[in-house]
């Protein structure tokens, strides 16, 4: 299938190019001493991760440890209530640990094992990536250092406890604002010293090449399963596919299964409290081109051109940029990006809980909210939503901030 001059039959062979570019986005903008480490990972990925042995082991792990394939569920009562297109969800909330993040963490940690590394290093903000990486490390018997800002450690006590129970070292970062950015800087600095024995594991389709490609490929199982399951259930493709976009990994996983099919694709960013800079994290909607965290993409900037402070009710979505492939697909017009605010998110959260018996992650509720709007507009047809995670992690926050509605 061709779109805007791009042949999607061969898309995954051509994008990213060998330097990690999706058009002008992506690349590898990091200090010279780390470039060798990235090249080593890229080379290992090209060879080891494409070997029959690696692929067979990852498939076995997905089935026997993660509980894949996760199902697709038809939301009969929600669809009836909304009135319009029929809504379905891909249940990544039922993946082990309750979200999609484990898909790429298991892939990255398995690669670490094959490369003979003893340790994985990562940073975490809300703690979701840290917990997924700690889980993968425990499974493979790897050491795990998670860098986390002191402020985030205070706020995310349950996830800190989870990581420690899983045997990870949680390393407190006390520089600057003591949140995700400083944690990422500290993790990268540690990696520069330890790269012979360690591998850095990123939490989304972001960072320097080869991470946006690797994480996409490890997540693409979501879209592949979902397409086959949907066709088996209904005999046809969905008319539309929807996923929320923070860094963009669950979305890229889902979209990978549909880019080459005649399906409308929607990526949903958090509008938070409104359109003012600082009140949202909708980078693809309101941002401009720039380089941060080792890659070129669309980002929200402050007056100095640095990454701007962002906000969303969903801590997994409050990132001032998005993966380079999303910027590319946006410019091509193959994926449409739109926004959902906090209030719409909360309504969708309750609707899914009350009408379907599924408590979704607040991140995923953005995608559900958009599907509800879109279903009304479409009137007929079908929408498949990636339900990236379950909402258990959000209970305390929802009760404290909004009370029970
Ligand atoms: C982390 C997270 C996200 C956002 O990350 P992406 O890389 O954009 O997918 C979305 N949903 C859940 C449940 C998460 O934990």
XYZ file of C-alpha atoms and ligand atoms in Angstrom:
420
model
C 0.000 0.000 0.000
C 1.319 3.441 -0.961
C 0.732 6.625 0.987
C 2.171 10.034 0.096
C 4.919 8.465 -2.018
C 5.981 5.972 0.685
C 5.613 2.263 -0.127
C 4.373 0.596 3.047
C 4.922 -2.953 1.703
C 8.653 -2.436 2.335
C 8.351 0.185 5.076
C 9.995 -1.799 7.896
C 12.997 -2.640 5.703
C 13.542 1.010 4.796
C 12.677 2.828 8.024
C 14.700 3.711 9.905
C 17.693 3.911 7.516
C 21.008 2.480 8.679
C 21.812 5.648 10.623
C 18.527 5.491 12.451
C 16.622 8.148 10.527
C 12.914 8.221 9.761
C 13.147 10.973 7.147
C 14.804 13.825 9.039
C 13.819 12.516 12.476
C 15.727 10.139 14.738
C 19.479 9.677 14.502
C 22.029 9.328 17.279
C 23.034 12.624 18.920
C 25.169 11.528 21.837
C 28.701 12.050 23.184
C 31.405 10.389 21.107
C 32.378 7.912 23.846
C 28.889 6.453 23.865
C 28.583 6.099 20.093
C 30.644 2.903 20.158
C 28.327 1.440 22.783
C 25.283 2.263 20.644
C 26.925 0.751 17.580
C 27.611 -2.407 19.565
C 23.945 -2.651 20.535
C 22.820 -1.938 16.964
C 25.154 -4.592 15.603
C 24.012 -7.153 18.191
C 20.416 -6.337 17.342
C 21.016 -6.798 13.609
C 22.659 -10.200 14.109
C 21.702 -11.883 17.403
C 18.125 -10.622 17.606
C 17.413 -11.856 14.073
C 18.713 -15.370 14.807
C 16.290 -18.267 14.970
C 17.451 -19.108 18.478
C 16.765 -15.618 19.846
C 13.383 -15.366 18.152
C 12.329 -18.825 19.371
C 13.351 -18.008 22.946
C 11.503 -14.693 22.908
C 8.386 -16.401 21.551
C 8.524 -19.011 24.299
C 8.948 -16.318 26.984
C 6.014 -14.337 25.621
C 3.778 -17.362 25.816
C 4.959 -19.039 29.014
C 5.955 -16.062 31.168
C 4.099 -13.012 29.876
C 0.860 -14.807 29.118
C 0.689 -13.806 25.444
C -1.239 -13.591 23.269
C -3.339 -11.106 25.215
C -6.970 -11.166 24.042
C -9.009 -8.681 22.046
C -12.321 -7.889 23.765
C -15.474 -6.496 22.186
C -16.950 -3.715 24.344
C -20.620 -4.415 23.779
C -22.118 -2.252 26.513
C -19.774 0.703 26.007
C -20.434 0.620 22.245
C -24.194 0.568 22.839
C -23.970 3.464 25.296
C -21.892 5.595 22.919
C -24.028 4.705 19.894
C -22.067 4.509 16.641
C -19.063 2.462 15.612
C -18.366 -0.742 17.590
C -15.409 -0.514 19.986
C -12.871 -3.287 20.657
C -9.794 -3.288 22.887
C -6.452 -5.103 22.692
C -5.864 -6.180 26.282
C -2.276 -5.218 27.133
C -3.618 -4.721 30.664
C -3.512 -8.538 30.814
C 0.156 -8.761 29.821
C 2.273 -9.773 32.869
C 2.905 -6.731 35.146
C -0.237 -5.137 33.733
C 1.039 -3.119 30.788
C 2.759 -3.272 27.418
C 6.156 -2.083 28.714
C 7.265 -5.618 29.577
C 7.184 -6.473 25.836
C 10.259 -4.414 25.037
C 11.938 -4.910 28.430
C 11.963 -8.699 27.924
C 13.417 -8.192 24.428
C 16.087 -5.762 25.628
C 17.067 -7.948 28.596
C 17.217 -11.073 26.429
C 19.539 -9.196 24.073
C 21.664 -8.185 27.095
C 21.942 -11.847 28.057
C 22.960 -12.898 24.542
C 25.538 -10.092 24.457
C 27.058 -11.447 27.676
C 26.180 -8.349 29.732
C 25.772 -8.719 33.481
C 23.735 -5.637 34.194
C 20.951 -3.477 32.803
C 20.740 0.252 33.527
C 17.645 2.395 33.164
C 15.887 5.454 34.504
C 12.301 5.801 35.565
C 9.888 8.624 36.320
C 6.614 7.221 37.588
C 8.283 3.842 38.074
C 6.447 1.822 35.413
C 9.508 1.319 33.219
C 11.588 0.599 36.313
C 9.206 -2.143 37.437
C 9.090 -3.728 33.963
C 12.886 -3.663 33.681
C 13.315 -5.032 37.224
C 10.919 -7.853 36.307
C 12.884 -8.739 33.169
C 16.181 -8.595 35.084
C 14.886 -10.917 37.790
C 13.721 -13.356 35.099
C 17.124 -13.443 33.380
C 19.272 -13.158 36.514
C 20.752 -9.806 35.490
C 21.761 -7.031 37.873
C 19.507 -3.998 37.519
C 20.309 -0.361 38.376
C 17.347 1.995 38.173
C 18.029 5.715 38.464
C 15.154 7.706 39.904
C 14.773 11.315 41.053
C 14.401 11.837 44.799
C 11.069 13.627 44.273
C 9.719 10.719 42.205
C 10.935 8.207 44.818
C 8.815 10.071 47.389
C 5.742 10.135 45.127
C 5.939 6.570 43.816
C 6.553 4.544 46.959
C 4.646 1.416 45.804
C 6.655 1.143 42.565
C 9.914 1.727 44.460
C 8.944 -1.146 46.762
C 8.114 -3.352 43.752
C 11.486 -2.706 42.134
C 13.293 -3.517 45.385
C 11.278 -6.687 45.950
C 12.270 -7.735 42.417
C 15.914 -7.289 43.427
C 16.733 -4.044 41.583
C 18.968 -1.299 42.983
C 17.016 1.955 43.054
C 19.554 4.765 42.905
C 18.354 8.123 44.208
C 19.219 11.151 42.055
C 19.342 14.436 43.966
C 20.436 16.868 41.218
C 18.242 19.661 39.823
C 14.482 19.128 40.023
C 15.137 15.525 41.131
C 12.760 14.009 38.560
C 12.936 12.109 35.262
C 15.325 14.375 33.350
C 18.003 14.272 36.048
C 17.463 10.523 36.441
C 18.036 10.057 32.683
C 21.237 12.142 32.828
C 22.529 10.111 35.785
C 21.676 6.795 34.105
C 23.481 7.851 30.935
C 26.546 8.978 32.900
C 26.645 5.609 34.687
C 26.270 3.787 31.387
C 29.203 5.713 29.871
C 31.375 4.240 32.656
C 29.939 0.725 32.680
C 29.061 -0.059 29.083
C 31.461 -2.969 28.826
C 29.459 -4.967 31.380
C 26.097 -3.254 31.134
C 23.421 -2.347 28.630
C 21.186 0.704 28.782
C 17.497 -0.078 28.378
C 15.200 2.687 27.305
C 11.496 2.753 28.160
C 9.888 3.861 24.901
C 10.475 4.431 21.157
C 12.774 7.347 22.004
C 16.486 7.974 22.574
C 19.380 7.465 20.169
C 19.400 4.866 17.384
C 18.917 1.874 17.616
C 16.372 2.235 20.470
C 13.391 3.690 18.572
C 13.679 0.808 16.082
C 14.354 -1.940 18.631
C 11.546 -0.927 20.957
C 9.129 -0.638 18.011
C 10.082 -4.078 16.754
C 9.746 -5.688 20.202
C 6.343 -3.996 20.622
C 5.117 -4.918 17.141
C 3.841 -8.221 18.558
C 0.887 -6.186 19.887
C -0.233 -5.022 16.450
C 0.442 -8.350 14.772
C -1.598 -10.289 17.314
C -4.359 -7.678 17.345
C -4.804 -7.682 13.565
C -5.015 -11.462 13.358
C -7.354 -11.685 16.346
C -9.628 -8.954 15.032
C -9.888 -10.568 11.603
C -10.591 -13.917 13.203
C -13.317 -12.430 15.417
C -15.082 -10.330 12.812
C -13.902 -11.526 9.388
C -12.592 -8.091 8.497
C -10.103 -5.381 9.431
C -11.109 -2.632 11.858
C -11.931 0.710 10.222
C -9.831 2.590 12.748
C -7.084 1.902 15.259
C -6.405 4.158 18.269
C -3.583 4.321 20.832
C -2.289 6.857 23.350
C 1.121 8.452 22.760
C 3.599 9.381 25.468
C 7.007 8.432 24.142
C 4.963 6.325 21.753
C 5.873 2.659 22.304
C 2.435 1.111 22.787
C 1.197 3.144 19.831
C 4.065 2.104 17.539
C 3.528 -1.531 18.549
C -0.128 -1.348 17.616
C 0.365 0.795 14.484
C 3.065 -1.565 13.125
C 0.378 -4.155 12.512
C -1.768 -1.771 10.456
C 0.451 0.728 8.596
C 0.308 -1.361 5.442
C -3.461 -1.945 5.587
C -6.367 0.299 4.642
C -7.089 1.310 8.229
C -7.303 4.849 9.672
C -4.763 5.259 12.473
C -4.998 7.723 15.367
C -2.354 8.622 17.974
C -3.718 10.438 21.013
C -1.716 12.873 23.107
C -2.645 14.327 26.511
C -4.144 17.840 26.452
C -4.075 17.912 30.278
C -5.616 21.134 31.606
C -5.516 23.027 28.309
C -3.536 24.403 25.396
C -1.157 26.699 27.348
C 2.521 25.582 27.436
C 3.017 23.739 30.701
C -0.596 22.568 30.921
C -0.314 19.648 28.484
C 2.167 17.213 26.938
C 0.885 17.235 23.358
C 4.252 17.596 21.638
C 3.194 16.471 18.144
C 0.288 18.907 18.286
C 2.019 22.030 19.605
C 5.770 21.332 19.445
C 8.533 22.061 16.936
C 11.598 20.272 15.647
C 14.487 19.866 18.052
C 17.050 17.505 19.522
C 16.770 16.062 23.011
C 17.784 12.842 24.784
C 19.902 11.810 21.809
C 17.363 12.081 18.956
C 15.772 14.616 16.613
C 11.987 14.852 16.795
C 9.139 17.223 17.560
C 9.324 18.648 21.049
C 7.834 21.203 23.388
C 10.422 23.879 24.193
C 10.715 26.649 26.748
C 11.939 30.166 25.835
C 15.566 28.955 25.857
C 14.849 26.108 23.461
C 15.223 23.501 26.210
C 12.604 20.792 26.836
C 9.612 22.563 28.415
C 7.849 21.487 31.599
C 4.815 19.403 30.681
C 1.738 18.150 32.471
C -0.777 15.329 32.170
C -3.026 13.537 34.620
C -1.277 10.397 33.290
C 2.311 10.280 34.509
C 3.227 7.858 31.709
C 2.309 10.471 29.086
C 3.981 13.600 30.457
C 7.019 13.637 28.210
C 7.992 16.767 26.204
C 8.619 14.887 22.948
C 7.559 11.752 21.084
C 9.490 9.087 19.243
C 10.961 10.158 15.874
C 8.829 7.674 13.944
C 5.668 9.388 15.173
C 6.976 12.741 13.930
C 7.667 11.082 10.564
C 4.239 9.417 10.319
C 2.594 12.700 11.315
C 4.341 14.627 8.531
C 3.436 11.881 6.040
C -0.179 12.052 7.118
C -0.316 8.262 7.535
C -1.257 8.641 11.224
C -3.550 11.373 12.494
C -2.586 12.813 15.877
C -5.175 14.375 18.140
C -5.653 15.248 21.803
C -7.831 14.331 24.783
C -7.906 16.343 28.029
C -7.909 15.212 31.674
C -11.669 15.490 32.113
C -12.531 13.430 29.010
C -9.964 10.889 30.193
C -11.591 10.534 33.576
C -15.027 10.024 32.005
C -13.677 7.250 29.812
C -11.908 5.691 32.811
C -15.216 5.415 34.667
C -17.172 4.344 31.591
C -14.887 1.384 30.955
C -14.890 0.379 34.622
C -18.664 0.647 35.093
C -19.847 -0.705 31.728
C -17.217 -3.342 31.006
C -15.570 -4.363 34.276
C -12.141 -3.194 33.139
C -10.260 -0.590 35.187
C -7.881 0.956 32.641
C -4.627 2.837 33.203
C -5.179 6.611 33.000
C -2.773 6.644 30.029
C -4.897 4.121 28.126
C -8.093 5.988 29.109
C -6.992 8.778 26.729
C -7.262 6.335 23.822
C -10.616 4.994 25.049
C -11.957 8.565 25.348
C -10.952 9.307 21.776
C -12.507 6.092 20.515
C -15.782 7.078 22.212
C -15.766 10.440 20.406
C -14.748 8.879 17.099
C -17.395 6.143 17.361
C -20.109 8.783 17.571
C -18.725 10.628 14.557
C -18.291 7.465 12.471
C -21.805 6.193 13.252
C -20.979 2.713 11.847
C -17.946 0.471 11.467
C -15.406 -0.601 14.068
C -12.585 0.830 16.172
C -9.774 -1.145 17.793
C -8.123 0.537 20.791
C -4.838 -0.456 22.360
C -5.588 -0.727 26.079
C -1.950 -0.269 27.060
C -2.320 -1.042 30.777
C -4.510 -1.650 33.803
C -5.433 1.018 36.317
C -4.497 -0.621 39.609
C -1.424 1.614 39.788
C -3.668 4.692 39.556
C -6.154 3.878 42.323
C -4.577 5.928 45.130
C -4.056 8.916 42.855
C -7.627 8.872 41.483
C -9.172 8.558 44.934
C -7.005 11.333 46.357
C -7.376 13.754 43.457
C -10.965 13.175 42.323
C -12.646 11.016 44.953
C -14.922 8.231 43.825
C -17.518 9.462 41.359
C 4.262 4.114 30.060
C 2.870 3.910 29.651
C 2.334 4.555 28.516
C 3.085 5.564 27.709
O 4.230 5.093 27.079
P 4.298 4.871 25.488
O 5.732 4.639 25.246
O 3.777 6.114 24.849
O 3.441 3.708 25.183
C 1.039 4.262 28.145
N 0.282 3.402 28.848
C 0.754 2.778 29.953
C -0.138 1.847 30.687
C 2.059 3.010 30.401
O 2.512 2.389 31.493
